[in-house]
Short mmCIF file of N, CA and C in Angstrom, two decimals:
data_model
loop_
_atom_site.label_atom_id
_atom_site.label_comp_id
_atom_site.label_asym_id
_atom_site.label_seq_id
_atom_site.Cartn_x
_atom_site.Cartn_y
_atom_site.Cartn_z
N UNK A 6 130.56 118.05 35.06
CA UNK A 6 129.26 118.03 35.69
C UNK A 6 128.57 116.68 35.50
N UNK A 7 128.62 116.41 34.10
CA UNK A 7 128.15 115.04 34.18
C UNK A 7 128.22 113.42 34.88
N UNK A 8 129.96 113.58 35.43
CA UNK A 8 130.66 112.77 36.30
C UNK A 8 129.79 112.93 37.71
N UNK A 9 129.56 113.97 38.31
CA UNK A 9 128.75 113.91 39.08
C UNK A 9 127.61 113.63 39.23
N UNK A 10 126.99 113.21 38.07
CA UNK A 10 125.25 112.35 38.05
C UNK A 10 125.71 111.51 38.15
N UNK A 11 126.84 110.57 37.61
CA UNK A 11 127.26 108.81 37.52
C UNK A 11 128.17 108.42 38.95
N UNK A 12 128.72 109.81 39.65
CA UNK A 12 129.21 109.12 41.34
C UNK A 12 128.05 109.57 42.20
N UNK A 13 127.07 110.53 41.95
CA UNK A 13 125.66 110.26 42.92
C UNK A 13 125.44 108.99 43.04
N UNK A 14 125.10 108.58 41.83
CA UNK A 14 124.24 107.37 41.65
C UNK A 14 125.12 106.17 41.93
N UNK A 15 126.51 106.02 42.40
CA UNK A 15 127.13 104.74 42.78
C UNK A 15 126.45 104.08 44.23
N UNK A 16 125.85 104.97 45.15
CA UNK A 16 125.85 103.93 46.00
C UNK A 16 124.43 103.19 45.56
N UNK A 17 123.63 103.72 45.09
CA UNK A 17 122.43 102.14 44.54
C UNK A 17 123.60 101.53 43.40
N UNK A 18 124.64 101.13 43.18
CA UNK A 18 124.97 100.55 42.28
C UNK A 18 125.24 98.87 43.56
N UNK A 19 125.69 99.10 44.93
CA UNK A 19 126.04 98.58 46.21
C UNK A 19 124.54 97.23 45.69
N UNK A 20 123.42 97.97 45.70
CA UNK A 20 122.68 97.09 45.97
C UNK A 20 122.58 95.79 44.97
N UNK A 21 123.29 96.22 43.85
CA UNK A 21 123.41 95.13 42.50
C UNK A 21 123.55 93.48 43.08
N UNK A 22 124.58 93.97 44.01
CA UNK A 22 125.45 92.79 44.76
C UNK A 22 124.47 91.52 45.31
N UNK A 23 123.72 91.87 45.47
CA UNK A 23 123.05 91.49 46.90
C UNK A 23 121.48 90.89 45.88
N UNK A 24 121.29 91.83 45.31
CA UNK A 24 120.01 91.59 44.17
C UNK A 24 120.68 90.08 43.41
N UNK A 25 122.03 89.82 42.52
CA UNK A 25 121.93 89.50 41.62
C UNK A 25 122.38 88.03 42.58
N UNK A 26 122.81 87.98 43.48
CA UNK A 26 123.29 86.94 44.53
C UNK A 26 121.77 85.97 44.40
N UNK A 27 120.86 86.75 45.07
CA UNK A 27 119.48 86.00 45.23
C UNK A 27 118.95 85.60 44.44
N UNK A 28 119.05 86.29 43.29
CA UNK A 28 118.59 86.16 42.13
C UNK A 28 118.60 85.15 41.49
N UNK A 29 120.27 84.73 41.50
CA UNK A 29 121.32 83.29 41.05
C UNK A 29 120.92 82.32 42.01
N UNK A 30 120.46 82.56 43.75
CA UNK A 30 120.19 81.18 43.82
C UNK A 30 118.99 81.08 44.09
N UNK A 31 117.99 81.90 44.02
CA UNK A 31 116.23 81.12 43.81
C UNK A 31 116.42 80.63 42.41
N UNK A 32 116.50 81.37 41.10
CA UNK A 32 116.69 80.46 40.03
C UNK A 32 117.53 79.13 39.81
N UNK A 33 118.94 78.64 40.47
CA UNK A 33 119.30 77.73 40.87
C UNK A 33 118.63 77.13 41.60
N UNK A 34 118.10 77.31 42.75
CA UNK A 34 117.19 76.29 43.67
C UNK A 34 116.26 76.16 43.37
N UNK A 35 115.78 76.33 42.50
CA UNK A 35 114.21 76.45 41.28
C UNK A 35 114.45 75.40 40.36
N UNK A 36 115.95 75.33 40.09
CA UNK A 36 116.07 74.21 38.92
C UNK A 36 116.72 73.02 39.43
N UNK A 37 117.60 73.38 40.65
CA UNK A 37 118.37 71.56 40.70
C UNK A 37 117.79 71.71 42.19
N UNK A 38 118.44 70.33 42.48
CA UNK A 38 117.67 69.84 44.15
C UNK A 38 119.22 69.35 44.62
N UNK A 39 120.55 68.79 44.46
CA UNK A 39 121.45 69.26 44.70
C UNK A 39 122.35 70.40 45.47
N UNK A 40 122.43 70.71 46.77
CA UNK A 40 122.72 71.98 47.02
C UNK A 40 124.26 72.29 46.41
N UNK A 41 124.94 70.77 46.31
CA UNK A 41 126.15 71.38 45.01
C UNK A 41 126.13 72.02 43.74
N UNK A 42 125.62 71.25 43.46
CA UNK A 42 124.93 72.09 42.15
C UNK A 42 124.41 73.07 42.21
N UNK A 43 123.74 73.52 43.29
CA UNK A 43 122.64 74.92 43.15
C UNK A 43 123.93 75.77 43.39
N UNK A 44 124.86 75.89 44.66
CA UNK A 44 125.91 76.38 44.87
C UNK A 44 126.41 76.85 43.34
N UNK A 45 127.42 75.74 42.90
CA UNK A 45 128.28 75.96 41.55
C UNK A 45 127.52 77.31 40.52
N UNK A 46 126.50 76.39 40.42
CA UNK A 46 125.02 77.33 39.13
C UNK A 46 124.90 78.51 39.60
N UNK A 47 124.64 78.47 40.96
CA UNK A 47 124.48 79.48 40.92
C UNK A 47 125.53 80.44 41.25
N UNK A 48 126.82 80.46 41.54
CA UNK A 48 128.02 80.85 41.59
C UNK A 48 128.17 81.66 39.79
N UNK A 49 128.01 80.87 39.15
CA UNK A 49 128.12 80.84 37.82
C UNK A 49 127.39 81.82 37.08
N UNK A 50 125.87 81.58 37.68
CA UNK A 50 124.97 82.82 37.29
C UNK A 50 125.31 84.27 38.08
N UNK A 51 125.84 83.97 39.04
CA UNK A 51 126.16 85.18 39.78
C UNK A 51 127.25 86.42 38.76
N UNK A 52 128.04 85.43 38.43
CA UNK A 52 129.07 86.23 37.46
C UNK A 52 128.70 86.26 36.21
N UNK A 53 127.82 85.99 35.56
CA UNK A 53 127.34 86.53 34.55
C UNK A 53 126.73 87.49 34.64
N UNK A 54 125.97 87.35 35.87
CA UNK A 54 124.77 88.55 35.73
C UNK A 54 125.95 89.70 36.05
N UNK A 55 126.65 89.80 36.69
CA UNK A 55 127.69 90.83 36.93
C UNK A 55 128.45 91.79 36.20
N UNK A 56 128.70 90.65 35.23
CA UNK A 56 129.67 90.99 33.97
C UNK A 56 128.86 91.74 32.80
N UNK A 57 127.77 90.80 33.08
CA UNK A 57 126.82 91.68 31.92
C UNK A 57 126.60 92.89 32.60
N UNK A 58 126.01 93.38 33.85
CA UNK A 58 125.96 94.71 34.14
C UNK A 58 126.75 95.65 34.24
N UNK A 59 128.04 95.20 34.50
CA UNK A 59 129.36 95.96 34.40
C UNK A 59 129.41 96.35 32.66
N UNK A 60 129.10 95.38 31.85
CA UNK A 60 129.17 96.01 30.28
C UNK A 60 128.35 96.89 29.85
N UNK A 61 126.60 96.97 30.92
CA UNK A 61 125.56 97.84 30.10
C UNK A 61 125.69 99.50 30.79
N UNK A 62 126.79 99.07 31.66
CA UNK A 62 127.31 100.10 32.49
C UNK A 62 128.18 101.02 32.08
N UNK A 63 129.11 100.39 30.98
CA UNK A 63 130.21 100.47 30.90
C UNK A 63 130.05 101.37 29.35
N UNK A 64 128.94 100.32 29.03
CA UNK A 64 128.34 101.26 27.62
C UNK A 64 127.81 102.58 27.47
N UNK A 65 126.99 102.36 28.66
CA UNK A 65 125.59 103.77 29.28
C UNK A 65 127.12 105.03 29.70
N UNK A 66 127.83 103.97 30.30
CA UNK A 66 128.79 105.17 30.51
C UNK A 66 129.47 106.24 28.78
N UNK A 67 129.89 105.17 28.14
CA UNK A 67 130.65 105.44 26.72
C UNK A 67 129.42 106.34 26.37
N UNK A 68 128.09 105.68 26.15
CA UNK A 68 127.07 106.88 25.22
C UNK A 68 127.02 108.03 26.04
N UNK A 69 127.15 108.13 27.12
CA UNK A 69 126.65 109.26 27.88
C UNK A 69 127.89 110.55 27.58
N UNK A 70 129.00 110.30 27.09
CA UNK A 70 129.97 110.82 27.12
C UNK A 70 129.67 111.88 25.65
#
């Protein structure tokens, strides 16, 4: 039963994508004036922010168990 509260809730997980994209490049285009650089940085921030949510995810999942 519980598996079914955590695949309800996958499709707002869709919107992560799209949030953490923008996210990475207003804060990149906030800090360099470079659009290479803002690119790279923010490429960079993109996968962090990712990885970290995939882990608090990954955790929330483990405690929930």
């Amino acid at each position: 039963m519980s598996n079914l509260i955590l695949f309800s809730s996958i499709n707002f997980l869709w919107y992560a994508f799209p949030l953490a994209a923008v996210v990475s490049l207003v804060y990149s285009a906030s800090r360099y004036e470079s659009p290479k650089i803002i690119l790279l940085r923010s490429g960079r921030l993109f996968t962090t922010i990712i990885i970290f949510m995939a882990l608090v995810l990954g955790f929330l999942f483990v405690v929930q168990r």
